[in-house]
Backbone as a chain_set.jsonl record, in Angstrom:
{"seq": "XXXXXXXXXXXXXXXXXXXXXXXXXXXXXXXXXXXXXXXXXXXXXXXXXXXXXXXXXXXXXXXXXXXXXXXXXXXXXXXXXXXXXXXXXXXXXXXXXXXXXXXXXX", "coords": {"N": [[1.024, -1.156, -0.035], [0.542, 2.325, -0.821], [1.937, 5.13, 0.519], [0.521, 7.249, 0.308], [-1.947, 6.431, 0.071], [-2.557, 5.079, 2.266], [-2.464, 7.471, 4.318], [-4.596, 8.881, 3.089], [-6.619, 7.49, 3.984], [-7.838, 8.024, 6.34], [-10.607, 9.818, 7.412], [-13.109, 12.358, 7.28], [-16.457, 11.916, 7.255], [-17.06, 12.185, 4.142], [-14.306, 13.192, 3.457], [-10.978, 13.198, 3.033], [-8.382, 13.423, 5.556], [-6.135, 14.031, 5.443], [-5.697, 15.468, 2.87], [-7.026, 17.899, 3.282], [-5.573, 18.974, 5.253], [-2.767, 19.02, 4.25], [-3.958, 20.792, 2.334], [-4.411, 23.358, 3.697], [-1.803, 23.671, 4.916], [0.008, 23.826, 2.891], [-1.271, 26.438, 1.697], [-0.735, 28.076, 4.328], [1.928, 28.385, 3.692], [2.582, 29.551, 1.719], [1.266, 31.859, 1.726], [2.721, 34.225, 2.707], [4.009, 34.94, 0.489], [1.642, 35.135, -1.808], [0.409, 37.504, -0.498], [2.238, 39.278, -0.837], [2.536, 39.417, -3.549], [0.025, 40.401, -4.114], [-0.29, 42.397, -2.969], [1.014, 44.459, -4.534], [-1.116, 44.965, -6.125], [-2.303, 46.602, -4.607], [-3.926, 45.283, -2.691], [-4.277, 44.303, 0.473], [-3.605, 41.405, 2.167], [-4.077, 39.341, 4.894], [-2.619, 36.699, 6.477], [-4.49, 35.025, 7.938], [-6.876, 35.389, 6.63], [-6.122, 34.021, 4.062], [-6.047, 31.596, 5.277], [-8.887, 31.325, 5.776], [-9.799, 31.57, 3.067], [-8.679, 29.0, 1.978], [-10.579, 26.635, 1.483], [-12.897, 27.526, -0.104], [-11.21, 28.752, -2.098], [-10.001, 26.561, -3.02], [-12.067, 24.734, -3.661], [-13.271, 26.496, -5.79], [-10.831, 26.255, -7.521], [-10.818, 23.147, -8.161], [-13.176, 23.36, -9.689], [-12.766, 24.732, -11.84], [-10.528, 23.379, -13.224], [-11.743, 20.958, -13.918], [-11.596, 19.015, -11.972], [-13.034, 16.966, -10.257], [-13.696, 16.731, -6.905], [-15.028, 15.069, -4.001], [-15.779, 16.952, -1.995], [-16.192, 19.283, -3.598], [-18.218, 18.339, -5.423], [-20.283, 17.788, -3.409], [-20.581, 20.25, -2.76], [-21.649, 21.774, -5.295], [-24.081, 20.399, -5.632], [-27.371, 20.375, -5.953], [-29.263, 19.577, -4.463], [-28.725, 19.29, -1.839], [-26.342, 19.038, 0.867], [-26.322, 21.563, 2.731], [-25.309, 22.245, 4.795], [-22.73, 22.154, 4.276], [-22.318, 23.808, 2.253], [-23.253, 26.201, 3.493], [-21.07, 26.341, 5.27], [-18.512, 26.435, 3.635], [-19.673, 29.024, 2.228], [-19.613, 30.862, 4.36], [-17.238, 30.57, 5.205], [-15.687, 32.21, 2.922], [-16.789, 34.758, 3.099], [-15.826, 35.501, 5.65], [-12.965, 35.153, 4.99], [-12.661, 37.36, 2.853], [-13.672, 39.42, 4.368], [-11.479, 40.196, 5.612], [-9.772, 41.542, 3.752], [-8.338, 44.432, 2.714], [-7.861, 47.626, 0.84], [-5.146, 49.151, -0.314], [-2.943, 51.937, -0.889], [-1.07, 52.192, -3.898], [2.437, 51.853, -4.213], [4.652, 54.025, -5.375]], "CA": [[0.059, -0.262, 0.064], [1.571, 3.134, -1.364], [2.114, 6.012, 1.935], [-0.309, 8.369, 0.075], [-3.232, 5.788, -0.005], [-2.582, 4.952, 3.769], [-2.535, 8.868, 4.529], [-5.851, 9.391, 2.47], [-7.725, 6.499, 4.148], [-8.528, 8.763, 7.349], [-11.436, 10.558, 6.788], [-14.287, 12.922, 8.333], [-17.308, 11.732, 6.088], [-16.486, 11.59, 2.979], [-13.217, 13.857, 3.154], [-9.844, 12.907, 3.311], [-7.978, 14.591, 6.437], [-4.881, 14.185, 4.77], [-5.924, 16.318, 1.993], [-7.413, 19.03, 3.621], [-4.273, 19.159, 6.194], [-2.081, 19.356, 2.949], [-4.312, 22.193, 1.545], [-4.235, 24.362, 4.84], [-0.371, 23.743, 5.323], [0.374, 24.587, 1.636], [-1.529, 28.023, 2.005], [-0.008, 28.721, 5.266], [3.174, 28.264, 3.708], [2.833, 30.26, 0.761], [0.709, 32.969, 2.061], [3.266, 35.502, 2.428], [4.588, 35.558, -1.145], [0.208, 35.662, -2.387], [0.266, 38.475, -0.062], [3.188, 40.098, -0.998], [2.359, 39.849, -4.779], [-1.392, 41.311, -4.049], [0.136, 44.17, -2.115], [1.425, 45.007, -5.632], [-1.913, 45.562, -7.016], [-2.888, 47.334, -3.895], [-4.423, 44.672, -1.783], [-3.814, 44.029, 2.078], [-4.441, 40.366, 2.709], [-3.589, 38.655, 5.852], [-2.552, 35.269, 6.612], [-5.641, 34.472, 8.244], [-7.561, 35.15, 5.303], [-5.667, 32.74, 2.875], [-6.531, 30.624, 5.786], [-10.359, 31.098, 5.609], [-10.23, 31.315, 1.901], [-7.992, 27.628, 1.64], [-11.602, 25.715, 1.103], [-13.432, 27.908, -0.66], [-10.245, 28.632, -3.427], [-9.882, 24.853, -3.337], [-13.309, 24.129, -4.545], [-12.891, 27.132, -7.175], [-10.07, 25.873, -8.317], [-10.775, 22.087, -8.705], [-14.29, 23.356, -10.699], [-11.858, 25.262, -13.178], [-9.697, 22.499, -13.887], [-12.597, 19.911, -13.728], [-11.386, 17.879, -10.866], [-14.195, 16.942, -8.959], [-13.555, 15.989, -5.448], [-16.255, 14.486, -3.188], [-16.484, 18.139, -1.576], [-16.665, 19.698, -5.154], [-19.449, 17.443, -5.981], [-21.206, 18.263, -2.527], [-20.47, 21.957, -3.135], [-22.339, 21.805, -6.347], [-25.119, 19.568, -5.445], [-28.503, 21.619, -5.813], [-30.368, 19.119, -3.861], [-28.68, 18.727, -0.26], [-25.099, 19.561, 1.515], [-26.663, 22.661, 2.965], [-24.031, 22.759, 5.857], [-21.287, 22.423, 4.009], [-22.675, 25.29, 1.655], [-22.921, 27.562, 4.417], [-19.526, 26.601, 6.162], [-17.743, 27.318, 2.897], [-19.924, 30.481, 2.146], [-19.089, 31.378, 5.554], [-15.267, 31.01, 5.009], [-15.551, 32.817, 2.379], [-17.223, 35.686, 3.728], [-14.621, 35.941, 6.859], [-11.76, 35.523, 4.247], [-12.795, 38.761, 1.953], [-13.794, 40.456, 4.84], [-10.229, 40.764, 6.649], [-8.748, 41.893, 2.656], [-8.38, 45.657, 2.805], [-7.58, 48.079, -0.196], [-3.833, 50.069, -0.096], [-2.258, 52.701, -1.82], [-0.055, 51.72, -4.601], [3.472, 52.152, -3.842], [5.026, 54.738, -6.216]], "C": [[0.67, 1.255, -0.049], [1.094, 4.201, 0.224], [0.536, 7.006, 1.654], [-1.904, 7.838, 0.188], [-3.584, 5.503, 1.48], [-3.29, 6.376, 4.677], [-4.314, 9.349, 4.446], [-6.854, 8.326, 3.314], [-8.881, 6.999, 5.543], [-9.211, 9.802, 7.137], [-12.277, 11.179, 7.837], [-15.438, 13.011, 7.44], [-16.577, 11.43, 5.003], [-15.186, 12.461, 2.619], [-12.354, 13.765, 3.759], [-8.846, 13.742, 4.114], [-6.763, 15.13, 5.759], [-4.822, 15.429, 3.681], [-6.446, 17.691, 2.445], [-6.384, 19.58, 4.652], [-3.312, 19.976, 5.353], [-2.826, 20.745, 2.249], [-3.943, 23.325, 2.774], [-2.542, 24.472, 4.944], [0.308, 24.27, 3.934], [0.106, 25.835, 1.359], [-0.96, 28.882, 2.664], [1.296, 29.003, 4.928], [3.593, 29.576, 2.842], [1.71, 31.856, 0.72], [1.719, 34.038, 2.397], [3.765, 35.901, 1.125], [3.275, 36.032, -1.65], [0.278, 36.913, -1.585], [1.301, 39.723, -0.648], [2.798, 40.673, -2.921], [0.893, 40.587, -4.873], [-0.965, 42.624, -3.529], [0.642, 44.887, -3.157], [0.158, 45.766, -6.403], [-2.91, 46.168, -6.122], [-4.087, 46.806, -3.017], [-3.933, 44.351, -0.363], [-4.585, 42.772, 2.391], [-3.55, 39.689, 3.699], [-3.547, 37.042, 5.713], [-3.639, 34.566, 7.298], [-6.758, 34.776, 7.491], [-7.6, 34.404, 4.466], [-5.857, 31.733, 4.106], [-8.359, 30.293, 5.93], [-10.481, 31.08, 4.083], [-9.857, 29.889, 1.046], [-9.472, 27.195, 0.964], [-12.406, 26.333, 0.009], [-12.688, 28.415, -2.327], [-10.228, 27.163, -3.764], [-11.079, 24.366, -4.272], [-13.542, 25.079, -5.981], [-12.146, 26.451, -8.185], [-10.064, 24.364, -9.129], [-12.385, 22.201, -9.653], [-13.497, 24.027, -11.816], [-11.037, 24.341, -13.804], [-10.107, 21.466, -13.854], [-12.14, 18.702, -13.069], [-12.249, 17.522, -9.906], [-14.288, 15.818, -8.027], [-14.924, 15.603, -4.685], [-16.952, 16.02, -2.732], [-16.877, 18.652, -2.833], [-18.033, 19.551, -5.382], [-20.85, 18.014, -5.257], [-21.698, 19.515, -2.709], [-21.784, 22.406, -4.206], [-23.745, 21.452, -6.54], [-26.074, 20.671, -5.271], [-29.635, 20.903, -4.873], [-30.094, 18.577, -2.085], [-27.276, 19.566, -0.212], [-25.513, 20.637, 2.127], [-25.651, 23.095, 4.128], [-23.092, 22.812, 5.338], [-21.192, 23.818, 3.164], [-22.486, 26.223, 2.375], [-22.078, 27.965, 5.184], [-18.861, 27.23, 4.85], [-18.265, 28.528, 2.127], [-19.615, 31.374, 3.35], [-17.503, 31.819, 5.623], [-15.006, 32.062, 4.054], [-16.068, 34.583, 2.187], [-16.358, 36.279, 4.804], [-13.516, 35.906, 5.85], [-11.722, 37.209, 3.534], [-13.273, 39.586, 3.144], [-12.775, 40.749, 5.619], [-9.584, 41.512, 5.022], [-9.341, 43.732, 2.761], [-7.429, 46.499, 1.569], [-6.415, 48.961, 0.418], [-3.585, 50.855, -0.929], [-1.233, 52.074, -2.609], [1.498, 52.594, -4.089], [4.095, 52.776, -5.126], [6.65, 54.471, -6.423]], "O": [[1.482, 1.423, 0.861], [0.067, 3.979, 0.865], [-0.282, 7.347, 2.508], [-2.871, 8.583, 0.348], [-4.731, 5.66, 1.897], [-4.266, 6.362, 5.427], [-5.027, 9.897, 5.287], [-8.05, 8.55, 3.129], [-10.042, 6.662, 5.776], [-8.642, 10.797, 6.687], [-12.295, 10.787, 9.003], [-15.561, 14.059, 6.807], [-15.664, 10.61, 4.908], [-14.935, 12.481, 1.414], [-12.397, 14.072, 4.951], [-8.393, 14.738, 3.549], [-6.455, 16.305, 5.56], [-3.913, 16.258, 3.726], [-6.128, 18.631, 1.718], [-6.447, 20.794, 4.843], [-3.033, 21.162, 5.527], [-2.152, 21.617, 1.699], [-3.058, 24.142, 2.519], [-2.119, 25.622, 5.068], [1.156, 25.159, 4.012], [0.98, 26.516, 0.822], [-0.625, 30.006, 2.293], [1.935, 29.767, 5.652], [4.505, 30.372, 3.065], [1.553, 32.646, -0.211], [1.124, 35.104, 2.242], [3.904, 37.069, 0.763], [3.292, 37.206, -2.019], [0.129, 37.774, -2.453], [0.983, 40.901, -0.807], [2.794, 41.81, -3.392], [0.727, 41.375, -5.804], [-1.424, 43.733, -3.802], [0.808, 46.077, -2.891], [0.255, 46.794, -7.074], [-4.079, 46.334, -6.47], [-5.019, 47.52, -2.648], [-2.731, 44.088, -0.402], [-5.761, 42.764, 2.756], [-2.374, 39.465, 3.412], [-4.273, 36.338, 5.011], [-3.625, 33.343, 7.161], [-7.779, 34.23, 7.909], [-8.637, 33.971, 3.963], [-5.76, 30.62, 3.589], [-8.882, 29.2, 6.145], [-11.478, 30.441, 3.746], [-10.345, 29.565, -0.037], [-9.525, 27.453, -0.238], [-12.623, 25.562, -0.926], [-13.302, 28.459, -3.393], [-10.484, 26.769, -4.901], [-11.001, 23.767, -5.344], [-13.904, 24.579, -7.046], [-12.519, 26.122, -9.311], [-9.583, 24.195, -10.25], [-12.747, 21.197, -10.266], [-13.837, 23.603, -12.921], [-10.818, 24.514, -15.003], [-9.25, 20.588, -13.757], [-12.272, 17.566, -13.524], [-12.092, 17.843, -8.727], [-14.672, 14.651, -8.112], [-15.932, 16.14, -5.144], [-18.123, 16.341, -2.933], [-18.041, 18.417, -3.156], [-18.857, 20.457, -5.511], [-21.893, 18.438, -5.756], [-22.875, 19.862, -2.802], [-22.678, 23.204, -3.923], [-24.496, 21.987, -7.356], [-25.816, 21.696, -4.64], [-30.686, 21.463, -4.563], [-30.793, 17.874, -1.356], [-27.029, 20.507, -0.967], [-24.395, 21.147, 2.189], [-25.289, 24.264, 4.265], [-22.279, 23.597, 5.826], [-20.33, 24.687, 3.294], [-21.67, 27.105, 2.108], [-21.935, 29.063, 5.722], [-18.634, 28.439, 4.869], [-17.466, 29.108, 1.392], [-19.387, 32.575, 3.204], [-16.872, 32.832, 5.924], [-14.1, 32.85, 4.326], [-15.725, 35.37, 1.304], [-16.185, 37.498, 4.841], [-12.964, 37.006, 5.89], [-10.836, 38.036, 3.751], [-13.267, 40.772, 2.816], [-13.011, 41.623, 6.453], [-8.634, 42.23, 5.332], [-10.511, 44.103, 2.856], [-6.306, 46.044, 1.349], [-6.594, 49.483, 1.519], [-4.044, 50.542, -2.028], [-0.447, 51.362, -1.984], [1.538, 53.757, -3.686], [4.079, 52.0, -6.081], [7.278, 55.112, -7.266]]}, "num_chains": 1, "name": "protein.A"}
């Protein structure tokens, strides 16, 4: 059994804890770089905002590339999974709420 297969067997419902943990770790590590890039465009994005936006951005990215994960499928399902939808939209609101506009440096 491959190590990734072993790590992905630990789940909360349908969602692999390993995938979620790696997503948050990856965003945590690249948040300073992403914030620095967006600062050049006049947006001040805190690291906590990136953490809140991790799952909403993951779902959007998976939709764009056509990789339908269980969370993405559940989110776009029109007939259910309302707790997930409220949770993801709440994270999106909390993440966007922390973003502020700044003056561009000359």
